[in-house]
Structure formats: structure tokens, C-alpha cells
Amino acid sequence: MSFSDKLSTHEAGELYPLKDEELHPEHVEDYLREGERWATEEDMGTLRRVADRIPPAAIFIVLTELAERFTYYGITGPFQNYIQNGYKTGPRPGAINGGQHMATGLGNFFQFWCYLTPIFGAIVADQWLGKFKTVLLFSIIYIIGDLILTLTSIPASIRHGGALPGMIIAMITIGMGTGGIKANVSPMVAEQYGRYRPFVRKLKNGSEVVVDRELTVQSIFNWFYWAVNVGGLSAIATTEIEANVDFWPAYLLPTLMFVFCVLVFWLGRKRYVITKPNGSIVIKAYGTITTALRNRRKAKAENQLLIGEDGKKANWMDYAKPSNNFCDASVQWDDKFVDELRIAIRSCKIFLCYPIFWLCYGQLSNNLISQSGQMNTGSVPNDIMQNIDPLCIIILIPVFDWLIYPGFRRCGMELRPVARITIGFLVAALSMAYAAIIQHVIYTKGPYYKNAGDEGYGFNDISAGIQVPAYILMAISEIFASVTGLEYAYKRAPESMKSIIMSIFLLTNAGGSILAFAFNPISSNPHMVENYAIVSGLMGAFAILFVICFRHYDRREVQETKDNTVFEKN
């Protein structure tokens, strides 16, 4: 059955013309339920737009991500103390006694590695296994890393020097497992929603609303990120176990949880929309780009530059299109792939400012933990403070999804991706500025002043409760910038490139970790005020640069969405 035949079984009336190949194949599965009709252009302009319900298959994947993040944050929560402090030698728990420099450096390395490996995970999924099998394979690698960390954190191993080499091996293994999962789980969750055309639904009160795929994907990623942060609360349990029992049971708990994670993912296998591998996009993209550059240089030298329909010079990528007769017959791509790659490259530009954002975010899992160790935390461990961030996100995401974003839309001021990301960057800068102010206050308090928290010194006479606004601000910035980045990476990537574009977005986190290495010389007393102040200034500057460079992307996205949407004629 052709595309038009399948579509006619669901609707009557003419459609605005759109080529079949411009639609995702799952468009042919679009359907209407009772009380629904296809949206017209007039409906889109007059009716309230809402998100659809999240499909059950997506919920299985969200639960899987929740369990995986429970494991990840459960094991990383105690990392700073585990590396920085000695084993049962001071007021704070520890094992390796490497100091703040080593703790922050290894923490940055682990974060860098975890966000570099998604590139490999995307290639494995695209070239050989597909997303579902790749997630299962890398989950086994992840469990092996968890077991190594747990076994080398028992008291006998710590006393005989096994903690440090065991941690490094575990970091490498867990990071590899994380990469295969992260590159594929988030695009897979959005793929479970198969309704692409906007439609009108009549509510119980008799009013009508437009159910919009764009808002549904935004909502799916909001709740996906919500699940990530519910899982992140595991650090509350593991830091308490670390402080009151020992490190090995603190690491055993998330290890067991990850076994449950794999089981949940497996149980949902019959419900998933599973895409087959289509070959390595990386290799094909490399060949396309190099061919385009080579052909353009040749055309320029021979004065044969392509001219577009608007009379302007053609885009440099057009020189890789077989239809323009610059390529030989052996190329492994067509004109459609070149157009998709051009969209992907243009979309990836928006990620260039994200490493600075991740540099800010990274402070939560290392330097801010050490900062709370310089203050009075009462009867709770200092590294429990980092859990304020996921707690705030868990509370705020429903508020944003149900109240704030719909409220802006009702007022005719919808927050498009670039606007949301800019706000997120600015709030992150405020968070780091506040952290710098806190650090200055710490240094002016006794009894240890600028030596507080160092080996052999206790904490200053100041409550760690003053850290709370820094975590709240960072949580708000994540909802605006991080969630929107995930959503943008999925929505703007062509269907054949979802995993690889998602891995490129995740790679920006690795870029933030590389930048963090440059801050290592000032990531300890008495330089922490300068550390936070510089990070804040960089984030503020890049927020301004971001809006200057990409402010037109929101307008372009609105127009492209309108151009590529099928509507029923009035």
C-alpha cells in the first residue's frame, strides 16, 4: 500500500502537497481516535497547543534510565571524599587520601570519559547492533565496572593499596558502559511516540486543543530528565552509608540496582519501537564532507561554482550531491543524505557554548562538595549537599511542564529552544557567582579561615545551609539548558543520525571536563574564590555570545516546522 493509500484510510479531504520522502516512515502509522481530527493551519493559529500522553513503551525506557542514573550517581556521590580523604583518619570519610587536587582531577577525568564514549556507543548501534542490543551489551560492561569498584573498596583492599588502581579500572569500565547506554536511551525514548501529524482533540469540557508532536517530545524529555534526577537521589543513600557504615556497601547498593535496571529494560522489549542499524553514519558523513570540500575547490579553480535558484552561490555541501555531477557513480550517498547532513551540521553549531555550561555543572560534583566540607554540616555528611540539585529538579520539572511553559504559550510568548538555553546559561552564571560569594564568606570565618577542609584541619564556623541557593539556581539552569539541549539534539537530527547527534551533544560535557582540567591549579584553597568567579564570568560571556550567534535559529525552526507539516485544508 502506498503512502497516500494508507493516509486515506484515516482521513478525508485534500492535503497540502509534501513529498513522501520528506516524511518520517512512521508518518504512515498516524491515526485518529474517537473525538480527534487532523489539524488545519487555522487550528494551529487559533487553538491551544498541548502535549500528548507519554506512550507505555517510553515509560519502560524512562524507568530504565532512572535505574541507571541511580547507579551512576550512587557510585559517584562518594567519589570526592573517597579520593580526597584518608581511610578513617579524619572527620570526613575517605579511602585514598589523594587530596582535593587528585579528587577533582579524577572526577573530571571520569566525567570526560563518560561523555566521550557515547560516540563509540552510537557507532556500534548505527553500524551493527541497533539501539536495543547496544544498550544491553554495554549494560553488561557497566555491571563489571560496578563489581570492580565494590570489591576494591572493601577494607582489606583499601589498607593494601587496592583502592586507587581499582577505582581507575572501574572508572574506565563504567565509563565505557555509560557511553553505550547514554547515546541510545534518550533518542530511543522519543522514538516510542509515533504520531507525527498535529491533530485536534476534543476535551471533556467540550473545548478543542491541538495535540502537537513538538510539545510532546519536549514533555517526554522533561520527564526523562525528571527520572534522571529521581535516580540521582541515590547519592543521599550512598553518602549516608559511606559516612555511617563503609564504602563497599555504599557501592554495592547501586550495583544491585543496575541489575534491576537491565531487567526492566529487557521486560519492555516486546513493546518497543526498535529501529534497525543502517550502517555507520560517521564513515559516510566523513566521505561526504571531504568530497564536498574537494569538489568545491575544484569547481572554484575551474570557475564552475554552482548557483542556487535564488541567484546566490550554492551551499558548499551541495558539491557532494550526485545530482550535480561533481561526484562519480561509486559514492555511497544520495542527495537526501547530503541535505540531512547539512541540517545536522547546522544544528550542531548550537552546542558550541555548552562546554562552559558543563564546566559550571561539574562544580556540583567536586568543588562544591569540598566547599561544604569547609562548613558545618551538622549530623549529615558533607557530600549529601549535592542532592539538593536533583531534589529541586524533581520538584520544578512538573511546575515547568504543567504551568510555566503552558503559561508562556497562553500569553503568546512561547519560549523557543534558543531562548530557553540562553536563560539557562545566564542562571548557571548566577549560580557560580553565588558560589564565589559563599567561598569569600568561608575564608573570612574562623577558626581555620583559608585552610578549612584541608588535611589536618576541620571546618569553619558557618552553616553549609548557605549553599542551597547555588544548587537551586543550577537546577533551574539545567531545566532550561540541559533538557532543551537533549530535546534539540533529538528533534533537529535527521532520522538516520539520531544516535550520533545525541552523542555529539553529550560530547560537549566531555569538553567541559577538559576545560575543568585547566582550572585544577586553582581548584583548592586558597584560590577557590577565583575559581568560581572566573567560571561565572565565562558562562555569562558565552551566554551573550550564544544569543548573538543563534538568535535567528528560533525563527528558522518555526518556519521549517510549518513548511514540513501536513495539514488538512479547510
mmCIF file of N, CA and C in Angstrom, residues 271-370:
data_model
loop_
_atom_site.group_PDB
_atom_site.id
_atom_site.type_symbol
_atom_site.label_atom_id
_atom_site.label_comp_id
_atom_site.label_asym_id
_atom_site.label_seq_id
_atom_site.Cartn_x
_atom_site.Cartn_y
_atom_site.Cartn_z
ATOM 1 N N ARG A 271 7.420 -4.260 23.608
ATOM 2 C CA ARG A 271 6.626 -3.042 23.439
ATOM 3 C C ARG A 271 7.350 -1.972 22.616
ATOM 4 N N TYR A 272 8.671 -2.105 22.469
ATOM 5 C CA TYR A 272 9.459 -1.016 21.900
ATOM 6 C C TYR A 272 9.313 -0.894 20.386
ATOM 7 N N VAL A 273 9.390 0.333 19.909
ATOM 8 C CA VAL A 273 9.652 0.603 18.501
ATOM 9 C C VAL A 273 11.158 0.511 18.339
ATOM 10 N N ILE A 274 11.642 -0.502 17.622
ATOM 11 C CA ILE A 274 13.079 -0.751 17.510
ATOM 12 C C ILE A 274 13.519 -0.486 16.079
ATOM 13 N N THR A 275 14.453 0.441 15.908
ATOM 14 C CA THR A 275 14.988 0.764 14.586
ATOM 15 C C THR A 275 16.211 -0.102 14.296
ATOM 16 N N LYS A 276 16.343 -0.547 13.079
ATOM 17 C CA LYS A 276 17.461 -1.396 12.685
ATOM 18 C C LYS A 276 18.688 -0.543 12.369
ATOM 19 N N PRO A 277 19.900 -1.106 12.530
ATOM 20 C CA PRO A 277 21.119 -0.349 12.175
ATOM 21 C C PRO A 277 21.164 -0.109 10.677
ATOM 22 N N ASN A 278 21.622 1.087 10.314
ATOM 23 C CA ASN A 278 21.650 1.480 8.900
ATOM 24 C C ASN A 278 23.059 1.686 8.374
ATOM 25 N N GLY A 279 24.075 1.209 9.105
ATOM 26 C CA GLY A 279 25.445 1.449 8.685
ATOM 27 C C GLY A 279 26.004 2.672 9.384
ATOM 28 N N SER A 280 27.312 2.755 9.442
ATOM 29 C CA SER A 280 27.961 3.830 10.189
ATOM 30 C C SER A 280 27.778 5.178 9.502
ATOM 31 N N ILE A 281 27.061 6.060 10.160
ATOM 32 C CA ILE A 281 26.868 7.405 9.641
ATOM 33 C C ILE A 281 28.178 8.182 9.658
ATOM 34 N N VAL A 282 29.046 7.895 10.628
ATOM 35 C CA VAL A 282 30.307 8.635 10.769
ATOM 36 C C VAL A 282 31.165 8.481 9.524
ATOM 37 N N ILE A 283 31.309 7.228 9.077
ATOM 38 C CA ILE A 283 32.142 6.971 7.896
ATOM 39 C C ILE A 283 31.542 7.633 6.656
ATOM 40 N N LYS A 284 30.229 7.480 6.492
ATOM 41 C CA LYS A 284 29.566 8.075 5.332
ATOM 42 C C LYS A 284 29.627 9.605 5.382
ATOM 43 N N ALA A 285 29.437 10.174 6.580
ATOM 44 C CA ALA A 285 29.479 11.632 6.734
ATOM 45 C C ALA A 285 30.873 12.169 6.435
ATOM 46 N N TYR A 286 31.898 11.457 6.890
ATOM 47 C CA TYR A 286 33.280 11.886 6.617
ATOM 48 C C TYR A 286 33.536 11.918 5.110
ATOM 49 N N GLY A 287 33.097 10.867 4.422
ATOM 50 C CA GLY A 287 33.282 10.829 2.977
ATOM 51 C C GLY A 287 32.526 11.938 2.263
ATOM 52 N N THR A 288 31.315 12.236 2.738
ATOM 53 C CA THR A 288 30.501 13.290 2.127
ATOM 54 C C THR A 288 31.148 14.659 2.299
ATOM 55 N N ILE A 289 31.613 14.949 3.505
ATOM 56 C CA ILE A 289 32.213 16.256 3.793
ATOM 57 C C ILE A 289 33.494 16.456 3.004
ATOM 58 N N THR A 290 34.369 15.445 3.004
ATOM 59 C CA THR A 290 35.640 15.590 2.268
ATOM 60 C C THR A 290 35.394 15.710 0.765
ATOM 61 N N THR A 291 34.393 14.978 0.273
ATOM 62 C CA THR A 291 34.062 15.080 -1.156
ATOM 63 C C THR A 291 33.529 16.468 -1.485
ATOM 64 N N ALA A 292 32.668 17.012 -0.631
ATOM 65 C CA ALA A 292 32.120 18.353 -0.857
ATOM 66 C C ALA A 292 33.223 19.404 -0.889
ATOM 67 N N LEU A 293 34.142 19.336 0.048
ATOM 68 C CA LEU A 293 35.241 20.311 0.101
ATOM 69 C C LEU A 293 36.145 20.190 -1.127
ATOM 70 N N ARG A 294 36.443 18.956 -1.497
ATOM 71 C CA ARG A 294 37.317 18.736 -2.653
ATOM 72 C C ARG A 294 36.648 19.216 -3.938
ATOM 73 N N ASN A 295 35.383 18.892 -4.120
ATOM 74 C CA ASN A 295 34.683 19.287 -5.349
ATOM 75 C C ASN A 295 34.493 20.795 -5.426
ATOM 76 N N ARG A 296 34.266 21.433 -4.274
ATOM 77 C CA ARG A 296 34.102 22.890 -4.298
ATOM 78 C C ARG A 296 35.407 23.585 -4.681
ATOM 79 N N ARG A 297 36.527 23.097 -4.145
ATOM 80 C CA ARG A 297 37.828 23.678 -4.518
ATOM 81 C C ARG A 297 38.063 23.525 -6.024
ATOM 82 N N LYS A 298 37.706 22.340 -6.536
ATOM 83 C CA LYS A 298 37.904 22.090 -7.975
ATOM 84 C C LYS A 298 36.995 22.990 -8.809
ATOM 85 N N ALA A 299 35.728 23.150 -8.380
ATOM 86 C CA ALA A 299 34.794 23.998 -9.124
ATOM 87 C C ALA A 299 35.235 25.454 -9.106
ATOM 88 N N LYS A 300 35.757 25.903 -7.978
ATOM 89 C CA LYS A 300 36.229 27.283 -7.876
ATOM 90 C C LYS A 300 37.421 27.516 -8.782
ATOM 91 N N ALA A 301 38.338 26.534 -8.807
ATOM 92 C CA ALA A 301 39.528 26.667 -9.656
ATOM 93 C C ALA A 301 39.152 26.697 -11.131
ATOM 94 N N GLU A 302 38.073 25.990 -11.496
ATOM 95 C CA GLU A 302 37.644 25.919 -12.898
ATOM 96 C C GLU A 302 36.535 26.921 -13.211
ATOM 97 N N ASN A 303 36.220 27.794 -12.229
ATOM 98 C CA ASN A 303 35.186 28.810 -12.400
ATOM 99 C C ASN A 303 33.836 28.197 -12.770
ATOM 100 N N GLN A 304 33.483 27.112 -12.049
ATOM 101 C CA GLN A 304 32.216 26.416 -12.304
ATOM 102 C C GLN A 304 31.378 26.317 -11.026
ATOM 103 N N LEU A 305 31.390 27.353 -10.215
ATOM 104 C CA LEU A 305 30.644 27.344 -8.960
ATOM 105 C C LEU A 305 29.153 27.237 -9.216
ATOM 106 N N LEU A 306 28.466 26.483 -8.376
ATOM 107 C CA LEU A 306 27.019 26.288 -8.508
ATOM 108 C C LEU A 306 26.273 27.533 -8.054
ATOM 109 N N ILE A 307 25.186 27.828 -8.747
ATOM 110 C CA ILE A 307 24.325 28.955 -8.403
ATOM 111 C C ILE A 307 22.939 28.417 -8.071
ATOM 112 N N GLY A 308 22.415 28.815 -6.913
ATOM 113 C CA GLY A 308 21.110 28.346 -6.487
ATOM 114 C C GLY A 308 19.973 29.038 -7.209
ATOM 115 N N GLU A 309 18.737 28.606 -6.917
ATOM 116 C CA GLU A 309 17.563 29.186 -7.562
ATOM 117 C C GLU A 309 17.389 30.652 -7.217
ATOM 118 N N ASP A 310 17.903 31.087 -6.048
ATOM 119 C CA ASP A 310 17.774 32.481 -5.650
ATOM 120 C C ASP A 310 18.875 33.360 -6.224
ATOM 121 N N GLY A 311 19.712 32.780 -7.098
ATOM 122 C CA GLY A 311 20.780 33.542 -7.721
ATOM 123 C C GLY A 311 22.042 33.648 -6.885
ATOM 124 N N LYS A 312 22.036 33.089 -5.677
ATOM 125 C CA LYS A 312 23.213 33.125 -4.807
ATOM 126 C C LYS A 312 24.023 31.844 -4.975
ATOM 127 N N LYS A 313 25.266 31.892 -4.511
ATOM 128 C CA LYS A 313 26.122 30.716 -4.586
ATOM 129 C C LYS A 313 25.534 29.575 -3.750
ATOM 130 N N ALA A 314 25.634 28.382 -4.262
ATOM 131 C CA ALA A 314 25.096 27.216 -3.564
ATOM 132 C C ALA A 314 25.892 26.933 -2.299
ATOM 133 N N ASN A 315 25.265 26.245 -1.365
ATOM 134 C CA ASN A 315 25.937 25.818 -0.136
ATOM 135 C C ASN A 315 27.081 24.867 -0.485
ATOM 136 N N TRP A 316 28.155 24.916 0.291
ATOM 137 C CA TRP A 316 29.314 24.074 -0.010
ATOM 138 C C TRP A 316 28.981 22.583 0.007
ATOM 139 N N MET A 317 27.950 22.181 0.783
ATOM 140 C CA MET A 317 27.584 20.770 0.829
ATOM 141 C C MET A 317 26.950 20.289 -0.471
ATOM 142 N N ASP A 318 26.407 21.216 -1.242
ATOM 143 C CA ASP A 318 25.760 20.820 -2.492
ATOM 144 C C ASP A 318 26.741 20.186 -3.474
ATOM 145 N N TYR A 319 28.025 20.426 -3.286
ATOM 146 C CA TYR A 319 29.024 19.863 -4.194
ATOM 147 C C TYR A 319 29.232 18.371 -3.964
ATOM 148 N N ALA A 320 28.620 17.826 -2.921
ATOM 149 C CA ALA A 320 28.691 16.380 -2.698
ATOM 150 C C ALA A 320 27.462 15.668 -3.234
ATOM 151 N N LYS A 321 26.483 16.405 -3.761
ATOM 152 C CA LYS A 321 25.267 15.779 -4.283
ATOM 153 C C LYS A 321 25.546 15.107 -5.636
ATOM 154 N N PRO A 322 25.202 13.837 -5.767
ATOM 155 C CA PRO A 322 25.421 13.150 -7.054
ATOM 156 C C PRO A 322 24.687 13.824 -8.213
ATOM 157 N N SER A 323 23.525 14.458 -7.921
ATOM 158 C CA SER A 323 22.736 15.069 -8.994
ATOM 159 C C SER A 323 23.435 16.260 -9.639
ATOM 160 N N ASN A 324 24.428 16.831 -8.967
ATOM 161 C CA ASN A 324 25.138 17.987 -9.519
ATOM 162 C C ASN A 324 26.337 17.597 -10.368
ATOM 163 N N ASN A 325 26.516 16.287 -10.575
ATOM 164 C CA ASN A 325 27.528 15.754 -11.499
ATOM 165 C C ASN A 325 28.966 16.100 -11.112
ATOM 166 N N PHE A 326 29.213 16.348 -9.825
ATOM 167 C CA PHE A 326 30.589 16.545 -9.382
ATOM 168 C C PHE A 326 31.171 15.252 -8.801
ATOM 169 N N CYS A 327 30.298 14.261 -8.518
ATOM 170 C CA CYS A 327 30.733 13.018 -7.896
ATOM 171 C C CYS A 327 30.713 11.886 -8.920
ATOM 172 N N ASP A 328 31.558 10.873 -8.685
ATOM 173 C CA ASP A 328 31.499 9.694 -9.556
ATOM 174 C C ASP A 328 30.374 8.768 -9.085
ATOM 175 N N ALA A 329 30.115 7.755 -9.851
ATOM 176 C CA ALA A 329 28.970 6.881 -9.593
ATOM 177 C C ALA A 329 29.174 5.964 -8.386
ATOM 178 N N SER A 330 30.391 5.924 -7.834
ATOM 179 C CA SER A 330 30.681 4.974 -6.750
ATOM 180 C C SER A 330 30.341 5.512 -5.357
ATOM 181 N N VAL A 331 29.905 6.755 -5.256
ATOM 182 C CA VAL A 331 29.632 7.316 -3.925
ATOM 183 C C VAL A 331 28.479 6.572 -3.264
ATOM 184 N N GLN A 332 28.521 6.481 -1.929
ATOM 185 C CA GLN A 332 27.559 5.674 -1.185
ATOM 186 C C GLN A 332 26.444 6.504 -0.564
ATOM 187 N N TRP A 333 26.178 7.683 -1.108
ATOM 188 C CA TRP A 333 25.115 8.519 -0.572
ATOM 189 C C TRP A 333 24.326 9.148 -1.713
ATOM 190 N N ASP A 334 23.167 9.691 -1.372
ATOM 191 C CA ASP A 334 22.334 10.368 -2.354
ATOM 192 C C ASP A 334 22.110 11.813 -1.927
ATOM 193 N N ASP A 335 21.337 12.543 -2.722
ATOM 194 C CA ASP A 335 21.089 13.969 -2.423
ATOM 195 C C ASP A 335 20.398 14.153 -1.071
ATOM 196 N N LYS A 336 19.483 13.234 -0.740
ATOM 197 C CA LYS A 336 18.758 13.343 0.530
ATOM 198 C C LYS A 336 19.709 13.264 1.706
ATOM 199 N N PHE A 337 20.688 12.344 1.641
ATOM 200 C CA PHE A 337 21.645 12.218 2.748
ATOM 201 C C PHE A 337 22.465 13.496 2.902
ATOM 202 N N VAL A 338 22.845 14.115 1.801
ATOM 203 C CA VAL A 338 23.607 15.367 1.869
ATOM 204 C C VAL A 338 22.789 16.460 2.554
ATOM 205 N N ASP A 339 21.492 16.553 2.189
ATOM 206 C CA ASP A 339 20.635 17.556 2.835
ATOM 207 C C ASP A 339 20.488 17.282 4.334
ATOM 208 N N GLU A 340 20.344 16.009 4.707
ATOM 209 C CA GLU A 340 20.231 15.657 6.122
ATOM 210 C C GLU A 340 21.516 15.997 6.884
ATOM 211 N N LEU A 341 22.643 15.710 6.261
ATOM 212 C CA LEU A 341 23.921 16.000 6.909
ATOM 213 C C LEU A 341 24.107 17.501 7.095
ATOM 214 N N ARG A 342 23.662 18.286 6.109
ATOM 215 C CA ARG A 342 23.767 19.742 6.226
ATOM 216 C C ARG A 342 22.925 20.247 7.407
ATOM 217 N N ILE A 343 21.711 19.699 7.570
ATOM 218 C CA ILE A 343 20.870 20.080 8.709
ATOM 219 C C ILE A 343 21.554 19.707 10.016
ATOM 220 N N ALA A 344 22.151 18.515 10.042
ATOM 221 C CA ALA A 344 22.813 18.041 11.262
ATOM 222 C C ALA A 344 23.990 18.940 11.635
ATOM 223 N N ILE A 345 24.806 19.319 10.653
ATOM 224 C CA ILE A 345 25.967 20.169 10.923
ATOM 225 C C ILE A 345 25.520 21.533 11.420
ATOM 226 N N ARG A 346 24.489 22.085 10.790
ATOM 227 C CA ARG A 346 23.989 23.385 11.220
ATOM 228 C C ARG A 346 23.430 23.311 12.636
ATOM 229 N N SER A 347 22.728 22.222 12.944
ATOM 230 C CA SER A 347 22.148 22.081 14.270
ATOM 231 C C SER A 347 23.221 21.919 15.338
ATOM 232 N N CYS A 348 24.303 21.242 15.006
ATOM 233 C CA CYS A 348 25.367 21.000 15.981
ATOM 234 C C CYS A 348 26.087 22.279 16.389
ATOM 235 N N LYS A 349 26.002 23.319 15.579
ATOM 236 C CA LYS A 349 26.661 24.576 15.938
ATOM 237 C C LYS A 349 26.129 25.129 17.252
ATOM 238 N N ILE A 350 24.872 24.833 17.537
ATOM 239 C CA ILE A 350 24.247 25.384 18.742
ATOM 240 C C ILE A 350 24.847 24.778 20.010
ATOM 241 N N PHE A 351 25.577 23.674 19.853
ATOM 242 C CA PHE A 351 26.187 23.009 21.011
ATOM 243 C C PHE A 351 27.538 23.612 21.399
ATOM 244 N N LEU A 352 28.058 24.545 20.617
ATOM 245 C CA LEU A 352 29.429 25.012 20.814
ATOM 246 C C LEU A 352 29.643 25.702 22.162
ATOM 247 N N CYS A 353 28.612 26.310 22.725
ATOM 248 C CA CYS A 353 28.760 27.022 24.003
ATOM 249 C C CYS A 353 28.491 26.125 25.212
ATOM 250 N N TYR A 354 28.071 24.894 24.968
ATOM 251 C CA TYR A 354 27.713 24.017 26.083
ATOM 252 C C TYR A 354 28.877 23.590 26.976
ATOM 253 N N PRO A 355 30.112 23.436 26.464
ATOM 254 C CA PRO A 355 31.197 23.052 27.385
ATOM 255 C C PRO A 355 31.345 23.979 28.583
ATOM 256 N N ILE A 356 31.088 25.267 28.404
ATOM 257 C CA ILE A 356 31.180 26.193 29.542
ATOM 258 C C ILE A 356 30.057 25.909 30.533
ATOM 259 N N PHE A 357 28.878 25.592 30.020
ATOM 260 C CA PHE A 357 27.778 25.233 30.914
ATOM 261 C C PHE A 357 28.126 23.995 31.731
ATOM 262 N N TRP A 358 28.700 22.986 31.074
ATOM 263 C CA TRP A 358 29.061 21.759 31.799
ATOM 264 C C TRP A 358 30.216 22.003 32.762
ATOM 265 N N LEU A 359 31.054 22.980 32.462
ATOM 266 C CA LEU A 359 32.092 23.368 33.421
ATOM 267 C C LEU A 359 31.448 23.865 34.713
ATOM 268 N N CYS A 360 30.380 24.658 34.576
ATOM 269 C CA CYS A 360 29.627 25.118 35.761
ATOM 270 C C CYS A 360 28.989 23.936 36.481
ATOM 271 N N TYR A 361 28.319 23.085 35.718
ATOM 272 C CA TYR A 361 27.613 21.952 36.320
ATOM 273 C C TYR A 361 28.582 21.014 37.045
ATOM 274 N N GLY A 362 29.769 20.834 36.498
ATOM 275 C CA GLY A 362 30.747 19.943 37.099
ATOM 276 C C GLY A 362 31.188 20.357 38.487
ATOM 277 N N GLN A 363 31.054 21.644 38.799
ATOM 278 C CA GLN A 363 31.432 22.108 40.138
ATOM 279 C C GLN A 363 30.582 21.459 41.220
ATOM 280 N N LEU A 364 29.354 21.030 40.881
ATOM 281 C CA LEU A 364 28.457 20.444 41.875
ATOM 282 C C LEU A 364 28.988 19.126 42.416
ATOM 283 N N SER A 365 29.678 18.359 41.558
ATOM 284 C CA SER A 365 30.094 17.021 41.963
ATOM 285 C C SER A 365 31.521 16.972 42.489
ATOM 286 N N ASN A 366 32.219 18.117 42.521
ATOM 287 C CA ASN A 366 33.566 18.092 43.096
ATOM 288 C C ASN A 366 33.820 19.291 44.010
ATOM 289 N N ASN A 367 34.007 20.472 43.441
ATOM 290 C CA ASN A 367 34.426 21.607 44.258
ATOM 291 C C ASN A 367 33.369 22.049 45.274
ATOM 292 N N LEU A 368 32.090 21.987 44.898
ATOM 293 C CA LEU A 368 31.061 22.376 45.865
ATOM 294 C C LEU A 368 30.940 21.365 47.010
ATOM 295 N N ILE A 369 31.292 20.102 46.732
ATOM 296 C CA ILE A 369 31.333 19.120 47.815
ATOM 297 C C ILE A 369 32.463 19.468 48.782
ATOM 298 N N SER A 370 33.629 19.796 48.217
ATOM 299 C CA SER A 370 34.742 20.210 49.075
ATOM 300 C C SER A 370 34.399 21.498 49.820
#
